[in-house]
Amino acid sequence: MKRRLVGAAAAVAVLLSAAGCGSLSMAAPAQRRVVIGADLSLSGPDSDAGAVLRDALQLRVKELNEQGAITNGKLVLTIRDNRSDAGTSAENIKAFQRDSDTTAAVTGPCDACLTRTAPLVAAGQLPVISLAAADLPDGTAGAGSPLFKLAPNPADDATTLVDLLVSRHAKHVAVVTDLGPYGQATAAALGRAAASRKLDLADPVAASGSVDSITQKLLYQNIQQSDGTVREPDAVVVVAGPDRAPQLVAGLRAEKYRKTVALSAMAADRLFLRDAKLDGCYLDFPPILAMDDQVASTPEKAAQKQWFDDYTSAYGGYRATSGFAADALQIIAAAVNDGGTDPAKLRAAIETTQLDALSGPVRFTPDNHSGLTPQSLDVLQAANSRWHLAG
C-alpha cells in the first residue's frame, strides 16, 4: 500500500512540473465570436438616425457581453456606413454575406435601402433584421426567408390612430402623409381602418411642398359638406418623419387649429421636444419612450427602465428607435444560443422567437417575419415639451 501512495504522489509531481506552475491547470475552451454586421446611415441626410442606432447597438453589445448573453461567447459588432444611399447599402449587405465570420446583420431605418436590399437578402442565407418602418416587400419575407423586420407596422399604426380618433369623438378627419413606402402604406391602412369605424377620412395630402399650402388644403379645401361649404376637420393625422412632422404641426398652430392632432409612429424621435408647438399632440409608439413616467412593476418593465436609464446616461437623452436596435441584438443572441450560428438554423430559431422585449411583445412565426405586435403600441401625448403616456 505504501508503494502505491508513493507512485501516485510521483505522478502528481510530474503533472505539476509539466504545468510549469504550482497548481494543476486546464485550458479554458476558446470563446466563440458572434459577429453582427450593421448597415447604417452614418453620413448623408439620414446620419442622425444612423447615429442613434450605432450608439444603441454599441451600448447593447457591451451590456449583453457583460451579462454573458452568448453561451461561451461574445458579440462583436462590425459597422458599415451606407452614406444614406440604397446602392451602397446593397454593397454592404453583399460584403456581410461574403464574410464567413458574419453571423447575422442589422440594417437601419432607411425605407429605400430596405426596398433595394430585400431581394438580395431573401436570395441569400445570412439572417438580417431590418429596423426600417416600411413593410417587408412582397416575396422577400415569410417561411424560409432570412429577412426580418423589427419596427411598427403601418397597419398596426393606422389601427391605433383610428382607435384614438374614435375615442376623441372625431368624425371628419384630414390626413397629411409622407410619400415614401411607409407613408403610403399607412395612408392606405388608415383608409381601411377609418371605413370600418365609420369615419369620414379626406383624401391624403402630400407632406412635401410649402407648409402653408399643405395647411390650407388640410383645413379649408379638403372636407366638403353636402351643401358645398367646407368643414374644419375634427382631427388631423400627420404621417411624416421627426423633422417634417413638427413643421406641419407648426403650420396648423399658425392657423389657430386647436383640435386633435395625431402623429404616426414615423414621427417619434426624442423624449424631450425641441418645439413646444407639439404640446397637445398625440403619438402612436411603444411606451418605453416615456418610461420615466412609469413604475417598473414587472420584470419586463424593469428591463425597459434599465435600458431607458442606461441609454439616457450614456448619451444625454432617450431616442425612440434605440429600443428596436437593442431588441434586434437580444433576438439574435437568443437565437444563437438556441440554434447556433449555422445560417439556416439561426434563421429557423429567429422565426420562432417570442420575447417580451424592450419595445414590447415580439412574436415571430415562419409566416410572419415582422415581429413587433400591435400590443406593443400605445398612445402618448406631448406636454411641457416632452412625451408622456396619454391619460
GROMACS .gro file of C-alpha atoms in nm:
model
  391
    1MET     CA    1   0.000   0.000   0.000
    2LYS     CA    2   0.285   0.237   0.081
    3ARG     CA    3   0.443   0.188  -0.262
    4ARG     CA    4   0.109   0.272  -0.431
    5LEU     CA    5   0.082   0.602  -0.243
    6VAL     CA    6   0.436   0.698  -0.337
    7GLY     CA    7   0.367   0.616  -0.701
    8ALA     CA    8   0.055   0.831  -0.701
    9ALA     CA    9   0.243   1.119  -0.541
   10ALA     CA   10   0.516   1.093  -0.801
   11ALA     CA   11   0.260   1.106  -1.079
   12VAL     CA   12   0.106   1.422  -0.934
   13ALA     CA   13   0.453   1.578  -0.905
   14VAL     CA   14   0.518   1.509  -1.272
   15LEU     CA   15   0.185   1.676  -1.368
   16LEU     CA   16   0.260   1.982  -1.156
   17SER     CA   17   0.604   2.012  -1.309
   18ALA     CA   18   0.466   1.983  -1.661
   19ALA     CA   19   0.213   2.255  -1.584
   20GLY     CA   20   0.501   2.496  -1.528
   21CYS     CA   21   0.344   2.641  -1.212
   22GLY     CA   22   0.247   2.540  -0.864
   23SER     CA   23  -0.101   2.404  -0.945
   24LEU     CA   24  -0.292   2.195  -1.197
   25SER     CA   25  -0.435   2.391  -1.490
   26MET     CA   26  -0.673   2.311  -1.772
   27ALA     CA   27  -0.702   2.524  -2.084
   28ALA     CA   28  -1.040   2.703  -2.093
   29PRO     CA   29  -1.236   2.650  -2.413
   30ALA     CA   30  -1.190   2.939  -2.656
   31GLN     CA   31  -1.476   3.188  -2.661
   32ARG     CA   32  -1.666   3.199  -2.988
   33ARG     CA   33  -1.704   3.535  -3.160
   34VAL     CA   34  -2.055   3.606  -3.284
   35VAL     CA   35  -2.005   3.882  -3.540
   36ILE     CA   36  -2.305   4.104  -3.613
   37GLY     CA   37  -2.288   4.331  -3.916
   38ALA     CA   38  -2.465   4.669  -3.906
   39ASP     CA   39  -2.555   4.861  -4.223
   40LEU     CA   40  -2.625   5.217  -4.104
   41SER     CA   41  -2.654   5.570  -4.245
   42LEU     CA   42  -2.367   5.742  -4.066
   43SER     CA   43  -2.323   6.017  -4.325
   44GLY     CA   44  -2.560   6.190  -4.563
   45PRO     CA   45  -2.913   6.314  -4.487
   46ASP     CA   46  -3.004   6.020  -4.260
   47SER     CA   47  -2.691   6.040  -4.047
   48ASP     CA   48  -2.867   6.146  -3.726
   49ALA     CA   49  -3.097   5.843  -3.737
   50GLY     CA   50  -2.797   5.622  -3.813
   51ALA     CA   51  -2.601   5.762  -3.520
   52VAL     CA   52  -2.887   5.678  -3.281
   53LEU     CA   53  -2.878   5.314  -3.392
   54ARG     CA   54  -2.497   5.296  -3.383
   55ASP     CA   55  -2.495   5.424  -3.025
   56ALA     CA   56  -2.771   5.182  -2.923
   57LEU     CA   57  -2.603   4.881  -3.085
   58GLN     CA   58  -2.266   4.958  -2.928
   59LEU     CA   59  -2.418   5.005  -2.583
   60ARG     CA   60  -2.629   4.690  -2.608
   61VAL     CA   61  -2.336   4.477  -2.728
   62LYS     CA   62  -2.140   4.592  -2.424
   63GLU     CA   63  -2.427   4.512  -2.189
   64LEU     CA   64  -2.506   4.171  -2.338
   65ASN     CA   65  -2.141   4.069  -2.324
   66GLU     CA   66  -2.122   4.177  -1.959
   67GLN     CA   67  -2.433   3.968  -1.890
   68GLY     CA   68  -2.286   3.665  -2.067
   69ALA     CA   69  -2.578   3.659  -2.311
   70ILE     CA   70  -2.391   3.431  -2.556
   71THR     CA   71  -2.311   3.092  -2.407
   72ASN     CA   72  -1.930   3.062  -2.408
   73GLY     CA   73  -1.901   3.354  -2.646
   74LYS     CA   74  -1.931   3.725  -2.706
   75LEU     CA   75  -2.094   3.956  -2.955
   76VAL     CA   76  -1.872   4.156  -3.189
   77LEU     CA   77  -2.017   4.446  -3.390
   78THR     CA   78  -1.897   4.536  -3.740
   79ILE     CA   79  -2.042   4.863  -3.873
   80ARG     CA   80  -2.056   4.980  -4.235
   81ASP     CA   81  -2.173   5.327  -4.344
   82ASN     CA   82  -2.417   5.323  -4.635
   83ARG     CA   83  -2.394   5.705  -4.670
   84SER     CA   84  -2.776   5.722  -4.680
   85ASP     CA   85  -2.762   5.559  -5.022
   86ALA     CA   86  -2.958   5.245  -5.118
   87GLY     CA   87  -2.692   5.129  -5.364
   88THR     CA   88  -2.419   5.148  -5.101
   89SER     CA   89  -2.647   4.965  -4.860
   90ALA     CA   90  -2.676   4.681  -5.112
   91GLU     CA   91  -2.297   4.662  -5.141
   92ASN     CA   92  -2.268   4.648  -4.762
   93ILE     CA   93  -2.514   4.358  -4.747
   94LYS     CA   94  -2.314   4.172  -5.013
   95ALA     CA   95  -1.997   4.225  -4.811
   96PHE     CA   96  -2.159   4.083  -4.497
   97GLN     CA   97  -2.292   3.786  -4.695
   98ARG     CA   98  -1.944   3.712  -4.833
   99ASP     CA   99  -1.779   3.729  -4.491
  100SER     CA  100  -1.788   3.383  -4.338
  101ASP     CA  101  -1.731   3.532  -3.991
  102THR     CA  102  -2.053   3.736  -4.001
  103THR     CA  103  -2.336   3.555  -3.822
  104ALA     CA  104  -2.623   3.800  -3.883
  105ALA     CA  105  -2.683   4.164  -3.969
  106VAL     CA  106  -2.897   4.458  -3.860
  107THR     CA  107  -2.998   4.732  -4.103
  108GLY     CA  108  -3.118   5.085  -4.032
  109PRO     CA  109  -3.445   5.276  -4.082
  110CYS     CA  110  -3.389   5.370  -4.447
  111ASP     CA  111  -3.702   5.257  -4.637
  112ALA     CA  112  -3.535   5.296  -4.976
  113CYS     CA  113  -3.246   5.080  -4.853
  114LEU     CA  114  -3.490   4.809  -4.746
  115THR     CA  115  -3.663   4.815  -5.085
  116ARG     CA  116  -3.328   4.783  -5.262
  117THR     CA  117  -3.171   4.517  -5.040
  118ALA     CA  118  -3.473   4.297  -4.958
  119PRO     CA  119  -3.447   4.076  -5.271
  120LEU     CA  120  -3.073   4.043  -5.213
  121VAL     CA  121  -3.124   3.932  -4.853
  122ALA     CA  122  -3.407   3.696  -4.943
  123ALA     CA  123  -3.191   3.527  -5.207
  124GLY     CA  124  -2.908   3.468  -4.957
  125GLN     CA  125  -2.870   3.284  -4.629
  126LEU     CA  126  -2.745   3.549  -4.385
  127PRO     CA  127  -3.022   3.641  -4.136
  128VAL     CA  128  -3.092   4.016  -4.145
  129ILE     CA  129  -3.318   4.216  -3.912
  130SER     CA  130  -3.433   4.544  -4.067
  131LEU     CA  131  -3.527   4.839  -3.847
  132ALA     CA  132  -3.697   5.020  -4.135
  133ALA     CA  133  -4.058   5.129  -4.092
  134ALA     CA  134  -4.182   5.014  -4.433
  135ASP     CA  135  -4.348   4.676  -4.478
  136LEU     CA  136  -4.120   4.398  -4.600
  137PRO     CA  137  -4.157   4.388  -4.980
  138ASP     CA  138  -4.378   4.115  -5.123
  139GLY     CA  139  -4.195   3.793  -5.195
  140THR     CA  140  -3.899   3.870  -4.967
  141ALA     CA  141  -4.032   3.752  -4.631
  142GLY     CA  142  -4.213   3.450  -4.493
  143ALA     CA  143  -4.115   3.090  -4.431
  144GLY     CA  144  -3.758   3.019  -4.535
  145SER     CA  145  -3.655   3.381  -4.591
  146PRO     CA  146  -3.371   3.518  -4.375
  147LEU     CA  147  -3.520   3.871  -4.380
  148PHE     CA  148  -3.697   4.001  -4.068
  149LYS     CA  149  -3.831   4.336  -3.952
  150LEU     CA  150  -3.849   4.496  -3.608
  151ALA     CA  151  -4.040   4.827  -3.616
  152PRO     CA  152  -4.405   4.937  -3.602
  153ASN     CA  153  -4.614   4.810  -3.893
  154PRO     CA  154  -4.824   5.054  -4.100
  155ALA     CA  155  -5.146   4.857  -4.044
  156ASP     CA  156  -5.096   4.848  -3.665
  157ASP     CA  157  -5.002   5.217  -3.665
  158ALA     CA  158  -5.322   5.301  -3.853
  159THR     CA  159  -5.545   5.090  -3.627
  160THR     CA  160  -5.407   5.253  -3.311
  161LEU     CA  161  -5.452   5.600  -3.461
  162VAL     CA  162  -5.813   5.530  -3.563
  163ASP     CA  163  -5.888   5.393  -3.216
  164LEU     CA  164  -5.757   5.723  -3.078
  165LEU     CA  165  -5.971   5.927  -3.318
  166VAL     CA  166  -6.282   5.736  -3.220
  167SER     CA  167  -6.205   5.790  -2.851
  168ARG     CA  168  -6.173   6.164  -2.927
  169HIS     CA  169  -6.515   6.158  -3.099
  170ALA     CA  170  -6.370   6.268  -3.430
  171LYS     CA  171  -6.596   6.220  -3.732
  172HIS     CA  172  -6.426   6.414  -4.010
  173VAL     CA  173  -6.050   6.360  -4.038
  174ALA     CA  174  -5.780   6.514  -4.258
  175VAL     CA  175  -5.453   6.332  -4.334
  176VAL     CA  176  -5.113   6.456  -4.445
  177THR     CA  177  -4.866   6.186  -4.537
  178ASP     CA  178  -4.511   6.126  -4.646
  179LEU     CA  179  -4.490   5.981  -4.997
  180GLY     CA  180  -4.239   5.708  -4.910
  181PRO     CA  181  -4.329   5.341  -4.868
  182TYR     CA  182  -4.427   5.372  -4.500
  183GLY     CA  183  -4.637   5.683  -4.556
  184GLN     CA  184  -4.823   5.534  -4.849
  185ALA     CA  185  -4.888   5.205  -4.668
  186THR     CA  186  -5.007   5.386  -4.355
  187ALA     CA  187  -5.239   5.614  -4.554
  188ALA     CA  188  -5.395   5.312  -4.723
  189ALA     CA  189  -5.433   5.133  -4.390
  190LEU     CA  190  -5.589   5.445  -4.236
  191GLY     CA  191  -5.847   5.444  -4.513
  192ARG     CA  192  -5.942   5.083  -4.440
  193ALA     CA  193  -5.948   5.128  -4.063
  194ALA     CA  194  -6.148   5.453  -4.086
  195ALA     CA  195  -6.408   5.295  -4.315
  196SER     CA  196  -6.457   5.008  -4.070
  197ARG     CA  197  -6.522   5.260  -3.790
  198LYS     CA  198  -6.747   5.489  -4.000
  199LEU     CA  199  -6.504   5.784  -4.002
  200ASP     CA  200  -6.505   6.037  -4.284
  201LEU     CA  201  -6.143   6.039  -4.398
  202ALA     CA  202  -6.043   6.302  -4.654
  203ASP     CA  203  -5.808   6.221  -4.938
  204PRO     CA  204  -5.449   6.234  -4.809
  205VAL     CA  205  -5.246   6.549  -4.873
  206ALA     CA  206  -4.879   6.502  -4.965
  207ALA     CA  207  -4.636   6.616  -4.695
  208SER     CA  208  -4.397   6.764  -4.949
  209GLY     CA  209  -4.407   7.127  -5.061
  210SER     CA  210  -4.499   7.450  -4.888
  211VAL     CA  211  -4.627   7.413  -4.531
  212ASP     CA  212  -4.871   7.700  -4.589
  213SER     CA  213  -5.013   7.530  -4.896
  214ILE     CA  214  -5.044   7.197  -4.715
  215THR     CA  215  -5.219   7.364  -4.420
  216GLN     CA  216  -5.469   7.535  -4.648
  217LYS     CA  217  -5.555   7.204  -4.813
  218LEU     CA  218  -5.592   7.026  -4.479
  219LEU     CA  219  -5.812   7.287  -4.313
  220TYR     CA  220  -6.003   7.466  -4.585
  221GLN     CA  221  -6.006   7.275  -4.911
  222ASN     CA  222  -6.036   6.913  -4.826
  223ILE     CA  223  -6.364   6.831  -4.648
  224GLN     CA  224  -6.669   6.941  -4.845
  225GLN     CA  225  -7.012   6.914  -4.690
  226SER     CA  226  -7.328   6.831  -4.883
  227ASP     CA  227  -7.419   7.200  -4.916
  228GLY     CA  228  -7.080   7.279  -5.070
  229THR     CA  229  -6.936   7.453  -4.767
  230VAL     CA  230  -6.605   7.348  -4.613
  231ARG     CA  231  -6.593   7.187  -4.272
  232GLU     CA  232  -6.288   7.218  -4.049
  233PRO     CA  233  -6.173   6.864  -3.967
  234ASP     CA  234  -6.230   6.725  -3.621
  235ALA     CA  235  -5.877   6.583  -3.629
  236VAL     CA  236  -5.564   6.586  -3.843
  237VAL     CA  237  -5.339   6.281  -3.876
  238VAL     CA  238  -4.975   6.353  -3.961
  239VAL     CA  239  -4.778   6.066  -4.117
  240ALA     CA  240  -4.429   6.213  -4.150
  241GLY     CA  241  -4.080   6.181  -4.008
  242PRO     CA  242  -3.944   6.355  -3.698
  243ASP     CA  243  -3.807   6.652  -3.895
  244ARG     CA  244  -4.112   6.718  -4.111
  245ALA     CA  245  -4.390   6.645  -3.860
  246PRO     CA  246  -4.314   6.944  -3.630
  247GLN     CA  247  -4.312   7.176  -3.932
  248LEU     CA  248  -4.656   7.054  -4.037
  249VAL     CA  249  -4.790   7.089  -3.682
  250ALA     CA  250  -4.649   7.443  -3.666
  251GLY     CA  251  -4.846   7.524  -3.981
  252LEU     CA  252  -5.167   7.404  -3.816
  253ARG     CA  253  -5.095   7.603  -3.499
  254ALA     CA  254  -5.031   7.916  -3.706
  255GLU     CA  255  -5.387   7.883  -3.837
  256LYS     CA  256  -5.515   7.855  -3.479
  257TYR     CA  257  -5.615   7.491  -3.524
  258ARG     CA  258  -5.672   7.354  -3.173
  259LYS     CA  259  -5.848   7.024  -3.234
  260THR     CA  260  -5.691   6.676  -3.224
  261VAL     CA  261  -5.356   6.630  -3.399
  262ALA     CA  262  -5.229   6.271  -3.407
  263LEU     CA  263  -4.880   6.170  -3.522
  264SER     CA  264  -4.793   5.828  -3.658
  265ALA     CA  265  -4.506   5.624  -3.517
  266MET     CA  266  -4.292   5.760  -3.801
  267ALA     CA  267  -4.264   6.094  -3.615
  268ALA     CA  268  -4.113   5.953  -3.295
  269ASP     CA  269  -3.762   6.062  -3.204
  270ARG     CA  270  -3.659   6.241  -2.884
  271LEU     CA  271  -3.830   6.218  -2.547
  272PHE     CA  272  -3.776   6.591  -2.495
  273LEU     CA  273  -3.914   6.801  -2.780
  274ARG     CA  274  -3.740   7.092  -2.945
  275ASP     CA  275  -4.067   7.267  -3.032
  276ALA     CA  276  -4.339   7.347  -2.779
  277LYS     CA  277  -4.589   7.364  -3.067
  278LEU     CA  278  -4.613   6.985  -3.042
  279ASP     CA  279  -4.769   7.016  -2.695
  280GLY     CA  280  -5.113   6.861  -2.701
  281CYS     CA  281  -5.035   6.634  -2.996
  282TYR     CA  282  -5.074   6.259  -2.971
  283LEU     CA  283  -4.820   5.999  -3.082
  284ASP     CA  284  -4.858   5.630  -3.151
  285PHE     CA  285  -4.546   5.446  -3.026
  286PRO     CA  286  -4.419   5.186  -2.777
  287PRO     CA  287  -4.447   5.332  -2.425
  288ILE     CA  288  -4.077   5.292  -2.346
  289LEU     CA  289  -4.035   5.641  -2.497
  290ALA     CA  290  -4.198   5.775  -2.177
  291MET     CA  291  -4.053   5.511  -1.946
  292ASP     CA  292  -3.957   5.760  -1.676
  293ASP     CA  293  -4.332   5.818  -1.625
  294GLN     CA  294  -4.389   5.454  -1.538
  295VAL     CA  295  -4.335   5.219  -1.245
  296ALA     CA  296  -4.114   4.913  -1.303
  297SER     CA  297  -4.385   4.680  -1.174
  298THR     CA  298  -4.289   4.369  -1.377
  299PRO     CA  299  -3.958   4.215  -1.489
  300GLU     CA  300  -4.030   4.340  -1.842
  301LYS     CA  301  -4.091   4.696  -1.719
  302ALA     CA  302  -3.778   4.677  -1.504
  303ALA     CA  303  -3.571   4.579  -1.809
  304GLN     CA  304  -3.725   4.862  -2.011
  305LYS     CA  305  -3.649   5.115  -1.740
  306GLN     CA  306  -3.291   4.988  -1.709
  307TRP     CA  307  -3.235   5.032  -2.082
  308PHE     CA  308  -3.402   5.375  -2.078
  309ASP     CA  309  -3.177   5.485  -1.791
  310ASP     CA  310  -2.862   5.332  -1.943
  311TYR     CA  311  -2.914   5.496  -2.282
  312THR     CA  312  -3.007   5.830  -2.125
  313SER     CA  313  -2.699   5.820  -1.901
  314ALA     CA  314  -2.467   5.729  -2.189
  315TYR     CA  315  -2.599   5.974  -2.450
  316GLY     CA  316  -2.777   6.252  -2.263
  317GLY     CA  317  -3.135   6.180  -2.366
  318TYR     CA  318  -3.355   5.896  -2.481
  319ARG     CA  319  -3.415   5.838  -2.853
  320ALA     CA  320  -3.716   5.644  -2.978
  321THR     CA  321  -3.558   5.394  -3.217
  322SER     CA  322  -3.280   5.287  -2.981
  323GLY     CA  323  -3.500   5.018  -2.830
  324PHE     CA  324  -3.552   4.847  -3.166
  325ALA     CA  325  -3.176   4.821  -3.218
  326ALA     CA  326  -3.124   4.679  -2.869
  327ASP     CA  327  -3.405   4.429  -2.922
  328ALA     CA  328  -3.260   4.312  -3.254
  329LEU     CA  329  -2.935   4.215  -3.079
  330GLN     CA  330  -3.125   4.041  -2.798
  331ILE     CA  331  -3.320   3.837  -3.056
  332ILE     CA  332  -3.002   3.736  -3.240
  333ALA     CA  333  -2.824   3.642  -2.916
  334ALA     CA  334  -3.114   3.424  -2.801
  335ALA     CA  335  -3.138   3.259  -3.144
  336VAL     CA  336  -2.763   3.182  -3.146
  337ASN     CA  337  -2.798   3.011  -2.809
  338ASP     CA  338  -3.093   2.809  -2.939
  339GLY     CA  339  -2.979   2.726  -3.291
  340GLY     CA  340  -2.609   2.805  -3.317
  341THR     CA  341  -2.451   3.013  -3.592
  342ASP     CA  342  -2.537   2.796  -3.891
  343PRO     CA  343  -2.743   3.037  -4.109
  344ALA     CA  344  -3.036   2.802  -4.169
  345LYS     CA  345  -3.061   2.701  -3.804
  346LEU     CA  346  -3.024   3.061  -3.690
  347ARG     CA  347  -3.299   3.174  -3.928
  348ALA     CA  348  -3.525   2.895  -3.800
  349ALA     CA  349  -3.457   3.000  -3.440
  350ILE     CA  350  -3.543   3.366  -3.513
  351GLU     CA  351  -3.863   3.253  -3.687
  352THR     CA  352  -3.993   3.109  -3.361
  353THR     CA  353  -3.878   3.390  -3.129
  354GLN     CA  354  -4.130   3.502  -2.869
  355LEU     CA  355  -3.992   3.774  -2.646
  356ASP     CA  356  -4.122   4.043  -2.413
  357ALA     CA  357  -3.873   4.291  -2.547
  358LEU     CA  358  -3.780   4.649  -2.462
  359SER     CA  359  -4.015   4.771  -2.735
  360GLY     CA  360  -4.299   4.544  -2.628
  361PRO     CA  361  -4.415   4.193  -2.720
  362VAL     CA  362  -4.229   4.042  -3.016
  363ARG     CA  363  -4.373   3.734  -3.186
  364PHE     CA  364  -4.208   3.595  -3.499
  365THR     CA  365  -4.351   3.296  -3.683
  366PRO     CA  366  -4.243   3.123  -4.006
  367ASP     CA  367  -4.521   3.312  -4.187
  368ASN     CA  368  -4.481   3.643  -4.004
  369HIS     CA  369  -4.133   3.793  -4.019
  370SER     CA  370  -4.242   4.133  -3.885
  371GLY     CA  371  -4.240   4.055  -3.517
  372LEU     CA  372  -4.346   4.370  -3.331
  373THR     CA  373  -4.704   4.306  -3.224
  374PRO     CA  374  -4.997   4.553  -3.222
  375GLN     CA  375  -4.996   4.527  -2.842
  376SER     CA  376  -4.655   4.697  -2.837
  377LEU     CA  377  -4.810   5.029  -2.943
  378ASP     CA  378  -4.967   5.281  -2.708
  379VAL     CA  379  -5.075   5.645  -2.725
  380LEU     CA  380  -4.852   5.919  -2.587
  381GLN     CA  381  -4.924   6.290  -2.559
  382ALA     CA  382  -4.689   6.587  -2.558
  383ALA     CA  383  -4.700   6.826  -2.261
  384ASN     CA  384  -4.438   7.072  -2.140
  385SER     CA  385  -4.222   6.986  -2.443
  386ARG     CA  386  -4.188   6.614  -2.374
  387TRP     CA  387  -4.382   6.292  -2.430
  388HIS     CA  388  -4.598   6.131  -2.159
  389LEU     CA  389  -4.834   5.836  -2.164
  390ALA     CA  390  -5.174   5.974  -2.262
  391GLY     CA  391  -5.412   5.982  -1.968
   0.00000   0.00000   0.00000
